[in-house]
């Protein structure tokens, strides 16, 4: 994040934000301004409200209190200022779409009929983002024949077709091997540094993206901490959030969290993680 970025309109702004489902409040009094080009990791156990935070910014959920803005305007559905990268989910071999068809859906999603009115422009936009993520050589292959890493690279391309000011990433490295984790996270990092695109990155495992992260938002049971990883990812802070003893170890540039229950699973440091619906 450059000094100039800090003086511009926030890419994302949440003020006095509260989100509740019935009697259960996921988080309250959330104050967060994300500057252009800033990389923010959103951490916490299942059910803490990480994905719901992204859904608010996508215009899919309304806050219970407070305001949510993207690029200076209220969060809304179909906002071309927002790119979204979901989890990697393998597609069935029978899916008839090609790679470039998946990417093209990102063009059509923001403006009805753009593909019909100007097909040449649509193809140019798709080709440009395919080039950006290095996916031209498999863009015409059926999606079901592509590897998980190749499919996820296409989802990154799809998120970029609107030239977004903000990238919202929901566990985009899940189920990818180490090489493809590095490839996909590298594409996201290159985008934000080249175009000053802000990134909100929901994850259970911070280590693959740790060198990129400017700040962390860590949410547990309605409580949260925001700050640089070295300020938030400490034994004291996580023990306070989880209300139990948690140790954070620094081993060869990686963070290892040792605790109990969700305190262990929150960073994927031990055991198997079985993702569920995250409200």
PDB file of C-alpha atoms in Angstrom:
ATOM      1  CA  UNK A   1       0.000   0.000   0.000  1.00  0.00           C
ATOM      2  CA  UNK A   2       1.524   3.314  -1.100  1.00  0.00           C
ATOM      3  CA  UNK A   3       1.346   6.546   0.961  1.00  0.00           C
ATOM      4  CA  UNK A   4      -0.745   8.108  -1.823  1.00  0.00           C
ATOM      5  CA  UNK A   5      -3.290   5.302  -1.510  1.00  0.00           C
ATOM      6  CA  UNK A   6      -3.855   6.164   2.144  1.00  0.00           C
ATOM      7  CA  UNK A   7      -5.174   9.640   1.220  1.00  0.00           C
ATOM      8  CA  UNK A   8      -7.681   8.450  -1.393  1.00  0.00           C
ATOM      9  CA  UNK A   9     -11.260   7.290  -1.002  1.00  0.00           C
ATOM     10  CA  UNK A  10     -11.209   3.908   0.759  1.00  0.00           C
ATOM     11  CA  UNK A  11     -11.726   0.949  -1.544  1.00  0.00           C
ATOM     12  CA  UNK A  12     -13.875  -0.565   1.216  1.00  0.00           C
ATOM     13  CA  UNK A  13     -15.405   1.197   4.200  1.00  0.00           C
ATOM     14  CA  UNK A  14     -17.415  -0.406   7.014  1.00  0.00           C
ATOM     15  CA  UNK A  15     -18.654   1.987   9.683  1.00  0.00           C
ATOM     16  CA  UNK A  16     -20.345   0.899  12.935  1.00  0.00           C
ATOM     17  CA  UNK A  17     -21.221  -2.305  11.104  1.00  0.00           C
ATOM     18  CA  UNK A  18     -23.277  -5.005  12.805  1.00  0.00           C
ATOM     19  CA  UNK A  19     -24.530  -8.242  11.306  1.00  0.00           C
ATOM     20  CA  UNK A  20     -27.033 -10.438  13.104  1.00  0.00           C
ATOM     21  CA  UNK A  21     -29.192 -13.431  12.243  1.00  0.00           C
ATOM     22  CA  UNK A  22     -32.108 -13.480  14.647  1.00  0.00           C
ATOM     23  CA  UNK A  23     -30.782 -13.459  18.190  1.00  0.00           C
ATOM     24  CA  UNK A  24     -27.236 -14.221  17.106  1.00  0.00           C
ATOM     25  CA  UNK A  25     -24.874 -11.332  16.378  1.00  0.00           C
ATOM     26  CA  UNK A  26     -21.883 -12.322  14.261  1.00  0.00           C
ATOM     27  CA  UNK A  27     -20.055  -9.046  14.805  1.00  0.00           C
ATOM     28  CA  UNK A  28     -20.837  -5.500  15.884  1.00  0.00           C
ATOM     29  CA  UNK A  29     -19.163  -2.055  15.853  1.00  0.00           C
ATOM     30  CA  UNK A  30     -16.887  -3.101  13.005  1.00  0.00           C
ATOM     31  CA  UNK A  31     -14.870  -0.110  11.780  1.00  0.00           C
ATOM     32  CA  UNK A  32     -12.722  -0.911   8.780  1.00  0.00           C
ATOM     33  CA  UNK A  33     -11.329   1.231   5.969  1.00  0.00           C
ATOM     34  CA  UNK A  34      -9.351  -0.651   3.337  1.00  0.00           C
ATOM     35  CA  UNK A  35      -7.119   1.547   1.198  1.00  0.00           C
ATOM     36  CA  UNK A  36      -6.578   1.046  -2.546  1.00  0.00           C
ATOM     37  CA  UNK A  37      -3.886  -1.573  -2.999  1.00  0.00           C
ATOM     38  CA  UNK A  38      -4.145  -2.895   0.564  1.00  0.00           C
ATOM     39  CA  UNK A  39      -4.196  -6.656   1.223  1.00  0.00           C
ATOM     40  CA  UNK A  40      -6.380  -7.619   4.196  1.00  0.00           C
ATOM     41  CA  UNK A  41      -6.693 -11.216   5.406  1.00  0.00           C
ATOM     42  CA  UNK A  42      -9.952 -12.163   7.168  1.00  0.00           C
ATOM     43  CA  UNK A  43      -9.461 -15.021   9.622  1.00  0.00           C
ATOM     44  CA  UNK A  44     -11.479 -16.931  12.185  1.00  0.00           C
ATOM     45  CA  UNK A  45     -13.179 -20.276  12.815  1.00  0.00           C
ATOM     46  CA  UNK A  46     -16.168 -21.588  10.881  1.00  0.00           C
ATOM     47  CA  UNK A  47     -19.339 -19.650  11.622  1.00  0.00           C
ATOM     48  CA  UNK A  48     -17.552 -16.488  12.724  1.00  0.00           C
ATOM     49  CA  UNK A  49     -18.919 -14.391   9.852  1.00  0.00           C
ATOM     50  CA  UNK A  50     -15.997 -14.226   7.437  1.00  0.00           C
ATOM     51  CA  UNK A  51     -17.919 -15.219   4.315  1.00  0.00           C
ATOM     52  CA  UNK A  52     -20.885 -13.151   5.482  1.00  0.00           C
ATOM     53  CA  UNK A  53     -18.621 -10.102   5.519  1.00  0.00           C
ATOM     54  CA  UNK A  54     -17.878 -10.704   1.838  1.00  0.00           C
ATOM     55  CA  UNK A  55     -21.579 -11.192   1.128  1.00  0.00           C
ATOM     56  CA  UNK A  56     -22.311  -7.779   2.642  1.00  0.00           C
ATOM     57  CA  UNK A  57     -19.780  -6.173   0.300  1.00  0.00           C
ATOM     58  CA  UNK A  58     -21.215  -8.151  -2.625  1.00  0.00           C
ATOM     59  CA  UNK A  59     -24.665  -6.749  -1.854  1.00  0.00           C
ATOM     60  CA  UNK A  60     -26.047 -10.192  -1.014  1.00  0.00           C
ATOM     61  CA  UNK A  61     -26.639  -9.451   2.672  1.00  0.00           C
ATOM     62  CA  UNK A  62     -27.802  -6.266   4.378  1.00  0.00           C
ATOM     63  CA  UNK A  63     -26.151  -5.037   7.545  1.00  0.00           C
ATOM     64  CA  UNK A  64     -28.257  -5.003  10.683  1.00  0.00           C
ATOM     65  CA  UNK A  65     -26.714  -1.632  11.573  1.00  0.00           C
ATOM     66  CA  UNK A  66     -24.091   0.676  10.124  1.00  0.00           C
ATOM     67  CA  UNK A  67     -22.905   1.239   6.564  1.00  0.00           C
ATOM     68  CA  UNK A  68     -20.878  -0.635   3.958  1.00  0.00           C
ATOM     69  CA  UNK A  69     -19.318   1.129   0.977  1.00  0.00           C
ATOM     70  CA  UNK A  70     -17.214   0.003  -1.960  1.00  0.00           C
ATOM     71  CA  UNK A  71     -15.238   2.660  -3.848  1.00  0.00           C
ATOM     72  CA  UNK A  72     -17.239   5.423  -2.157  1.00  0.00           C
ATOM     73  CA  UNK A  73     -20.707   4.025  -2.920  1.00  0.00           C
ATOM     74  CA  UNK A  74     -23.063   1.812  -0.948  1.00  0.00           C
ATOM     75  CA  UNK A  75     -22.426  -1.891  -1.401  1.00  0.00           C
ATOM     76  CA  UNK A  76     -24.812  -3.369  -3.972  1.00  0.00           C
ATOM     77  CA  UNK A  77     -25.263  -6.463  -6.105  1.00  0.00           C
ATOM     78  CA  UNK A  78     -23.840  -6.440  -9.632  1.00  0.00           C
ATOM     79  CA  UNK A  79     -21.150  -3.872  -8.831  1.00  0.00           C
ATOM     80  CA  UNK A  80     -18.426  -3.902 -11.498  1.00  0.00           C
ATOM     81  CA  UNK A  81     -16.027  -2.314  -8.974  1.00  0.00           C
ATOM     82  CA  UNK A  82     -15.990  -5.697  -7.202  1.00  0.00           C
ATOM     83  CA  UNK A  83     -14.354  -8.900  -8.385  1.00  0.00           C
ATOM     84  CA  UNK A  84     -15.119 -12.153  -6.573  1.00  0.00           C
ATOM     85  CA  UNK A  85     -12.988 -15.303  -6.412  1.00  0.00           C
ATOM     86  CA  UNK A  86     -14.704 -18.297  -4.762  1.00  0.00           C
ATOM     87  CA  UNK A  87     -13.299 -21.546  -3.430  1.00  0.00           C
ATOM     88  CA  UNK A  88     -11.887 -23.990  -5.936  1.00  0.00           C
ATOM     89  CA  UNK A  89     -14.571 -26.583  -6.672  1.00  0.00           C
ATOM     90  CA  UNK A  90     -13.914 -29.194  -9.323  1.00  0.00           C
ATOM     91  CA  UNK A  91     -16.424 -29.183 -12.172  1.00  0.00           C
ATOM     92  CA  UNK A  92     -17.936 -32.325 -13.635  1.00  0.00           C
ATOM     93  CA  UNK A  93     -16.428 -33.617 -16.860  1.00  0.00           C
ATOM     94  CA  UNK A  94     -19.842 -33.294 -18.508  1.00  0.00           C
ATOM     95  CA  UNK A  95     -20.003 -29.502 -18.099  1.00  0.00           C
ATOM     96  CA  UNK A  96     -20.218 -28.159 -21.681  1.00  0.00           C
ATOM     97  CA  UNK A  97     -18.618 -24.763 -20.978  1.00  0.00           C
ATOM     98  CA  UNK A  98     -15.130 -23.948 -22.187  1.00  0.00           C
ATOM     99  CA  UNK A  99     -12.663 -21.966 -20.110  1.00  0.00           C
ATOM    100  CA  UNK A 100     -13.301 -18.737 -21.998  1.00  0.00           C
ATOM    101  CA  UNK A 101     -17.059 -19.231 -21.538  1.00  0.00           C
ATOM    102  CA  UNK A 102     -16.610 -19.218 -17.748  1.00  0.00           C
ATOM    103  CA  UNK A 103     -14.566 -16.035 -17.967  1.00  0.00           C
ATOM    104  CA  UNK A 104     -17.141 -14.456 -20.293  1.00  0.00           C
ATOM    105  CA  UNK A 105     -19.850 -14.918 -17.670  1.00  0.00           C
ATOM    106  CA  UNK A 106     -18.019 -12.262 -15.680  1.00  0.00           C
ATOM    107  CA  UNK A 107     -18.535  -9.803 -18.537  1.00  0.00           C
ATOM    108  CA  UNK A 108     -22.231 -10.541 -18.900  1.00  0.00           C
ATOM    109  CA  UNK A 109     -22.908 -10.472 -15.193  1.00  0.00           C
ATOM    110  CA  UNK A 110     -22.626  -6.679 -14.865  1.00  0.00           C
ATOM    111  CA  UNK A 111     -24.521  -5.517 -17.936  1.00  0.00           C
ATOM    112  CA  UNK A 112     -27.380  -7.252 -19.692  1.00  0.00           C
ATOM    113  CA  UNK A 113     -26.710  -8.086 -23.319  1.00  0.00           C
ATOM    114  CA  UNK A 114     -23.148  -6.814 -23.589  1.00  0.00           C
ATOM    115  CA  UNK A 115     -22.098 -10.000 -25.376  1.00  0.00           C
ATOM    116  CA  UNK A 116     -24.832  -9.652 -27.967  1.00  0.00           C
ATOM    117  CA  UNK A 117     -24.342  -5.927 -28.612  1.00  0.00           C
ATOM    118  CA  UNK A 118     -20.580  -5.978 -29.092  1.00  0.00           C
ATOM    119  CA  UNK A 119     -19.101  -9.442 -29.443  1.00  0.00           C
ATOM    120  CA  UNK A 120     -15.721  -8.185 -30.628  1.00  0.00           C
ATOM    121  CA  UNK A 121     -15.312  -6.022 -27.512  1.00  0.00           C
ATOM    122  CA  UNK A 122     -16.449  -8.894 -25.301  1.00  0.00           C
ATOM    123  CA  UNK A 123     -13.884 -11.239 -26.843  1.00  0.00           C
ATOM    124  CA  UNK A 124     -11.145  -8.637 -26.459  1.00  0.00           C
ATOM    125  CA  UNK A 125     -11.919  -8.180 -22.763  1.00  0.00           C
ATOM    126  CA  UNK A 126     -11.909 -11.945 -22.202  1.00  0.00           C
ATOM    127  CA  UNK A 127      -8.646 -12.411 -24.122  1.00  0.00           C
ATOM    128  CA  UNK A 128      -6.948  -9.633 -22.137  1.00  0.00           C
ATOM    129  CA  UNK A 129      -7.708 -11.215 -18.768  1.00  0.00           C
ATOM    130  CA  UNK A 130      -6.846 -14.694 -20.051  1.00  0.00           C
ATOM    131  CA  UNK A 131      -3.452 -13.269 -21.013  1.00  0.00           C
ATOM    132  CA  UNK A 132      -3.148 -11.626 -17.587  1.00  0.00           C
ATOM    133  CA  UNK A 133      -3.499 -14.956 -15.777  1.00  0.00           C
ATOM    134  CA  UNK A 134      -1.620 -17.003 -18.401  1.00  0.00           C
ATOM    135  CA  UNK A 135      -4.615 -19.150 -19.346  1.00  0.00           C
ATOM    136  CA  UNK A 136      -4.831 -18.696 -23.123  1.00  0.00           C
ATOM    137  CA  UNK A 137      -3.394 -22.139 -23.897  1.00  0.00           C
ATOM    138  CA  UNK A 138      -6.286 -23.965 -22.193  1.00  0.00           C
ATOM    139  CA  UNK A 139      -9.021 -21.349 -22.629  1.00  0.00           C
ATOM    140  CA  UNK A 140     -10.829 -23.345 -25.333  1.00  0.00           C
ATOM    141  CA  UNK A 141     -10.753 -26.662 -23.486  1.00  0.00           C
ATOM    142  CA  UNK A 142     -13.905 -27.990 -21.767  1.00  0.00           C
ATOM    143  CA  UNK A 143     -13.894 -26.977 -18.102  1.00  0.00           C
ATOM    144  CA  UNK A 144     -14.380 -30.531 -16.916  1.00  0.00           C
ATOM    145  CA  UNK A 145     -11.079 -31.604 -18.485  1.00  0.00           C
ATOM    146  CA  UNK A 146      -9.011 -28.983 -16.662  1.00  0.00           C
ATOM    147  CA  UNK A 147      -7.145 -29.418 -13.397  1.00  0.00           C
ATOM    148  CA  UNK A 148      -8.286 -27.687 -10.214  1.00  0.00           C
ATOM    149  CA  UNK A 149      -5.466 -25.168 -10.530  1.00  0.00           C
ATOM    150  CA  UNK A 150      -6.366 -24.369 -14.136  1.00  0.00           C
ATOM    151  CA  UNK A 151     -10.038 -23.941 -13.231  1.00  0.00           C
ATOM    152  CA  UNK A 152      -9.124 -21.623 -10.384  1.00  0.00           C
ATOM    153  CA  UNK A 153      -6.898 -19.573 -12.655  1.00  0.00           C
ATOM    154  CA  UNK A 154      -9.950 -19.062 -14.884  1.00  0.00           C
ATOM    155  CA  UNK A 155     -12.007 -17.954 -11.865  1.00  0.00           C
ATOM    156  CA  UNK A 156      -9.350 -15.348 -11.136  1.00  0.00           C
ATOM    157  CA  UNK A 157      -9.642 -14.192 -14.763  1.00  0.00           C
ATOM    158  CA  UNK A 158     -13.436 -14.049 -14.425  1.00  0.00           C
ATOM    159  CA  UNK A 159     -13.077 -11.800 -11.369  1.00  0.00           C
ATOM    160  CA  UNK A 160     -10.930  -9.332 -13.329  1.00  0.00           C
ATOM    161  CA  UNK A 161     -13.088  -8.733 -16.419  1.00  0.00           C
ATOM    162  CA  UNK A 162     -14.769  -5.656 -14.920  1.00  0.00           C
ATOM    163  CA  UNK A 163     -11.403  -4.099 -13.975  1.00  0.00           C
ATOM    164  CA  UNK A 164     -12.433  -4.144 -10.288  1.00  0.00           C
ATOM    165  CA  UNK A 165     -11.189  -1.794  -7.598  1.00  0.00           C
ATOM    166  CA  UNK A 166     -11.708  -4.530  -4.977  1.00  0.00           C
ATOM    167  CA  UNK A 167     -11.082  -8.277  -5.080  1.00  0.00           C
ATOM    168  CA  UNK A 168     -13.092 -10.349  -2.601  1.00  0.00           C
ATOM    169  CA  UNK A 169     -11.529 -13.781  -2.184  1.00  0.00           C
ATOM    170  CA  UNK A 170     -13.366 -16.563  -0.339  1.00  0.00           C
ATOM    171  CA  UNK A 171     -10.891 -19.351   0.454  1.00  0.00           C
ATOM    172  CA  UNK A 172      -9.574 -19.334  -3.134  1.00  0.00           C
ATOM    173  CA  UNK A 173      -6.625 -21.615  -2.273  1.00  0.00           C
ATOM    174  CA  UNK A 174      -8.688 -24.349  -0.617  1.00  0.00           C
ATOM    175  CA  UNK A 175      -8.075 -27.839  -2.077  1.00  0.00           C
ATOM    176  CA  UNK A 176      -5.167 -26.622  -4.222  1.00  0.00           C
ATOM    177  CA  UNK A 177      -1.703 -28.143  -3.957  1.00  0.00           C
ATOM    178  CA  UNK A 178       1.207 -25.957  -2.887  1.00  0.00           C
ATOM    179  CA  UNK A 179       2.308 -25.124  -6.435  1.00  0.00           C
ATOM    180  CA  UNK A 180      -1.164 -23.957  -7.444  1.00  0.00           C
ATOM    181  CA  UNK A 181      -1.618 -22.076  -4.154  1.00  0.00           C
ATOM    182  CA  UNK A 182       1.505 -20.115  -5.010  1.00  0.00           C
ATOM    183  CA  UNK A 183       0.375 -19.573  -8.595  1.00  0.00           C
ATOM    184  CA  UNK A 184      -3.114 -18.309  -7.698  1.00  0.00           C
ATOM    185  CA  UNK A 185      -1.957 -16.146  -4.788  1.00  0.00           C
ATOM    186  CA  UNK A 186       0.776 -14.739  -7.026  1.00  0.00           C
ATOM    187  CA  UNK A 187      -1.800 -13.715  -9.635  1.00  0.00           C
ATOM    188  CA  UNK A 188      -3.822 -11.904  -6.974  1.00  0.00           C
ATOM    189  CA  UNK A 189      -0.735 -10.208  -5.586  1.00  0.00           C
ATOM    190  CA  UNK A 190       0.433  -9.080  -9.034  1.00  0.00           C
ATOM    191  CA  UNK A 191      -2.995  -7.633  -9.781  1.00  0.00           C
ATOM    192  CA  UNK A 192      -3.133  -5.569  -6.603  1.00  0.00           C
ATOM    193  CA  UNK A 193       0.401  -4.223  -7.017  1.00  0.00           C
ATOM    194  CA  UNK A 194       0.002  -3.411 -10.713  1.00  0.00           C
ATOM    195  CA  UNK A 195      -3.459  -1.832 -10.532  1.00  0.00           C
ATOM    196  CA  UNK A 196      -3.716  -0.759  -6.855  1.00  0.00           C
ATOM    197  CA  UNK A 197      -6.587  -3.207  -6.389  1.00  0.00           C
ATOM    198  CA  UNK A 198      -7.622  -3.742  -2.760  1.00  0.00           C
ATOM    199  CA  UNK A 199      -7.888  -7.369  -1.620  1.00  0.00           C
ATOM    200  CA  UNK A 200     -10.032  -8.885   1.140  1.00  0.00           C
ATOM    201  CA  UNK A 201      -8.946 -12.492   1.459  1.00  0.00           C
ATOM    202  CA  UNK A 202     -10.938 -14.925   3.631  1.00  0.00           C
ATOM    203  CA  UNK A 203      -8.816 -17.895   4.652  1.00  0.00           C
ATOM    204  CA  UNK A 204      -8.257 -20.542   7.309  1.00  0.00           C
ATOM    205  CA  UNK A 205      -4.552 -20.723   6.470  1.00  0.00           C
ATOM    206  CA  UNK A 206      -2.570 -17.501   6.460  1.00  0.00           C
ATOM    207  CA  UNK A 207       0.858 -18.948   5.699  1.00  0.00           C
ATOM    208  CA  UNK A 208       0.550 -19.098   1.866  1.00  0.00           C
ATOM    209  CA  UNK A 209      -0.305 -15.377   1.760  1.00  0.00           C
ATOM    210  CA  UNK A 210       1.547 -14.125   4.852  1.00  0.00           C
ATOM    211  CA  UNK A 211       4.220 -12.155   2.914  1.00  0.00           C
ATOM    212  CA  UNK A 212       1.458 -10.262   1.070  1.00  0.00           C
ATOM    213  CA  UNK A 213      -0.746  -9.324   4.026  1.00  0.00           C
ATOM    214  CA  UNK A 214      -0.841  -5.707   5.223  1.00  0.00           C
ATOM    215  CA  UNK A 215      -3.472  -6.228   7.929  1.00  0.00           C
ATOM    216  CA  UNK A 216      -5.510  -8.995   9.514  1.00  0.00           C
ATOM    217  CA  UNK A 217      -9.151  -8.949  10.612  1.00  0.00           C
ATOM    218  CA  UNK A 218      -9.526 -11.849  13.067  1.00  0.00           C
ATOM    219  CA  UNK A 219     -13.120 -12.664  14.140  1.00  0.00           C
ATOM    220  CA  UNK A 220     -14.084 -15.066  16.931  1.00  0.00           C
ATOM    221  CA  UNK A 221     -17.493 -15.320  18.640  1.00  0.00           C
ATOM    222  CA  UNK A 222     -18.507 -11.759  17.805  1.00  0.00           C
ATOM    223  CA  UNK A 223     -15.169 -10.286  18.875  1.00  0.00           C
ATOM    224  CA  UNK A 224     -12.463  -9.162  16.491  1.00  0.00           C
ATOM    225  CA  UNK A 225      -9.013  -7.650  16.263  1.00  0.00           C
ATOM    226  CA  UNK A 226      -7.616  -5.631  13.360  1.00  0.00           C
ATOM    227  CA  UNK A 227      -3.958  -4.887  12.775  1.00  0.00           C
ATOM    228  CA  UNK A 228      -0.693  -5.959  11.207  1.00  0.00           C
ATOM    229  CA  UNK A 229      -0.115  -9.736  11.414  1.00  0.00           C
ATOM    230  CA  UNK A 230       2.637  -9.279  14.011  1.00  0.00           C
ATOM    231  CA  UNK A 231       0.157  -7.336  16.192  1.00  0.00           C
ATOM    232  CA  UNK A 232      -2.794  -9.741  15.840  1.00  0.00           C
ATOM    233  CA  UNK A 233      -1.165 -13.138  15.356  1.00  0.00           C
ATOM    234  CA  UNK A 234       0.180 -13.428  18.899  1.00  0.00           C
ATOM    235  CA  UNK A 235      -0.463 -15.848  21.734  1.00  0.00           C
ATOM    236  CA  UNK A 236      -1.909 -13.068  23.892  1.00  0.00           C
ATOM    237  CA  UNK A 237      -4.366 -11.705  21.312  1.00  0.00           C
ATOM    238  CA  UNK A 238      -5.635 -15.096  20.123  1.00  0.00           C
ATOM    239  CA  UNK A 239      -5.964 -16.347  23.703  1.00  0.00           C
ATOM    240  CA  UNK A 240      -8.126 -13.303  24.468  1.00  0.00           C
ATOM    241  CA  UNK A 241     -10.281 -13.871  21.380  1.00  0.00           C
ATOM    242  CA  UNK A 242     -10.783 -17.603  21.960  1.00  0.00           C
ATOM    243  CA  UNK A 243     -10.992 -17.291  25.753  1.00  0.00           C
ATOM    244  CA  UNK A 244      -8.598 -20.197  26.116  1.00  0.00           C
ATOM    245  CA  UNK A 245      -4.841 -20.729  26.014  1.00  0.00           C
ATOM    246  CA  UNK A 246      -3.505 -20.436  22.482  1.00  0.00           C
ATOM    247  CA  UNK A 247       0.152 -20.442  21.497  1.00  0.00           C
ATOM    248  CA  UNK A 248       1.417 -18.876  18.280  1.00  0.00           C
ATOM    249  CA  UNK A 249       4.803 -20.201  17.196  1.00  0.00           C
ATOM    250  CA  UNK A 250       7.028 -18.712  14.506  1.00  0.00           C
ATOM    251  CA  UNK A 251       8.860 -21.494  12.688  1.00  0.00           C
ATOM    252  CA  UNK A 252      10.937 -20.791   9.560  1.00  0.00           C
ATOM    253  CA  UNK A 253       8.760 -17.896   8.498  1.00  0.00           C
ATOM    254  CA  UNK A 254       5.505 -19.760   9.157  1.00  0.00           C
ATOM    255  CA  UNK A 255       2.911 -19.322  11.875  1.00  0.00           C
ATOM    256  CA  UNK A 256       1.842 -22.399  13.812  1.00  0.00           C
ATOM    257  CA  UNK A 257      -1.129 -22.058  16.142  1.00  0.00           C
ATOM    258  CA  UNK A 258      -1.403 -24.502  19.025  1.00  0.00           C
ATOM    259  CA  UNK A 259      -4.622 -24.566  21.036  1.00  0.00           C
ATOM    260  CA  UNK A 260      -7.865 -26.452  21.363  1.00  0.00           C
ATOM    261  CA  UNK A 261     -10.910 -26.918  19.142  1.00  0.00           C
ATOM    262  CA  UNK A 262     -11.427 -24.104  16.651  1.00  0.00           C
ATOM    263  CA  UNK A 263      -8.336 -22.354  17.939  1.00  0.00           C
ATOM    264  CA  UNK A 264      -6.276 -25.027  16.199  1.00  0.00           C
ATOM    265  CA  UNK A 265      -8.382 -25.303  13.051  1.00  0.00           C
ATOM    266  CA  UNK A 266      -8.573 -21.556  12.494  1.00  0.00           C
ATOM    267  CA  UNK A 267      -5.218 -21.495  10.699  1.00  0.00           C
ATOM    268  CA  UNK A 268      -5.254 -25.058   9.453  1.00  0.00           C
ATOM    269  CA  UNK A 269      -2.122 -25.758  11.475  1.00  0.00           C
ATOM    270  CA  UNK A 270      -3.107 -29.233  12.645  1.00  0.00           C
ATOM    271  CA  UNK A 271      -5.758 -31.757  11.794  1.00  0.00           C
ATOM    272  CA  UNK A 272      -8.121 -31.770   8.847  1.00  0.00           C
ATOM    273  CA  UNK A 273     -10.340 -28.835   8.006  1.00  0.00           C
ATOM    274  CA  UNK A 274     -13.854 -29.589   6.816  1.00  0.00           C
ATOM    275  CA  UNK A 275     -15.355 -26.336   5.605  1.00  0.00           C
ATOM    276  CA  UNK A 276     -19.033 -25.780   6.236  1.00  0.00           C
ATOM    277  CA  UNK A 277     -21.479 -22.949   5.742  1.00  0.00           C
ATOM    278  CA  UNK A 278     -19.869 -19.864   7.246  1.00  0.00           C
ATOM    279  CA  UNK A 279     -22.386 -17.342   8.498  1.00  0.00           C
TER     280      UNK A 279
END
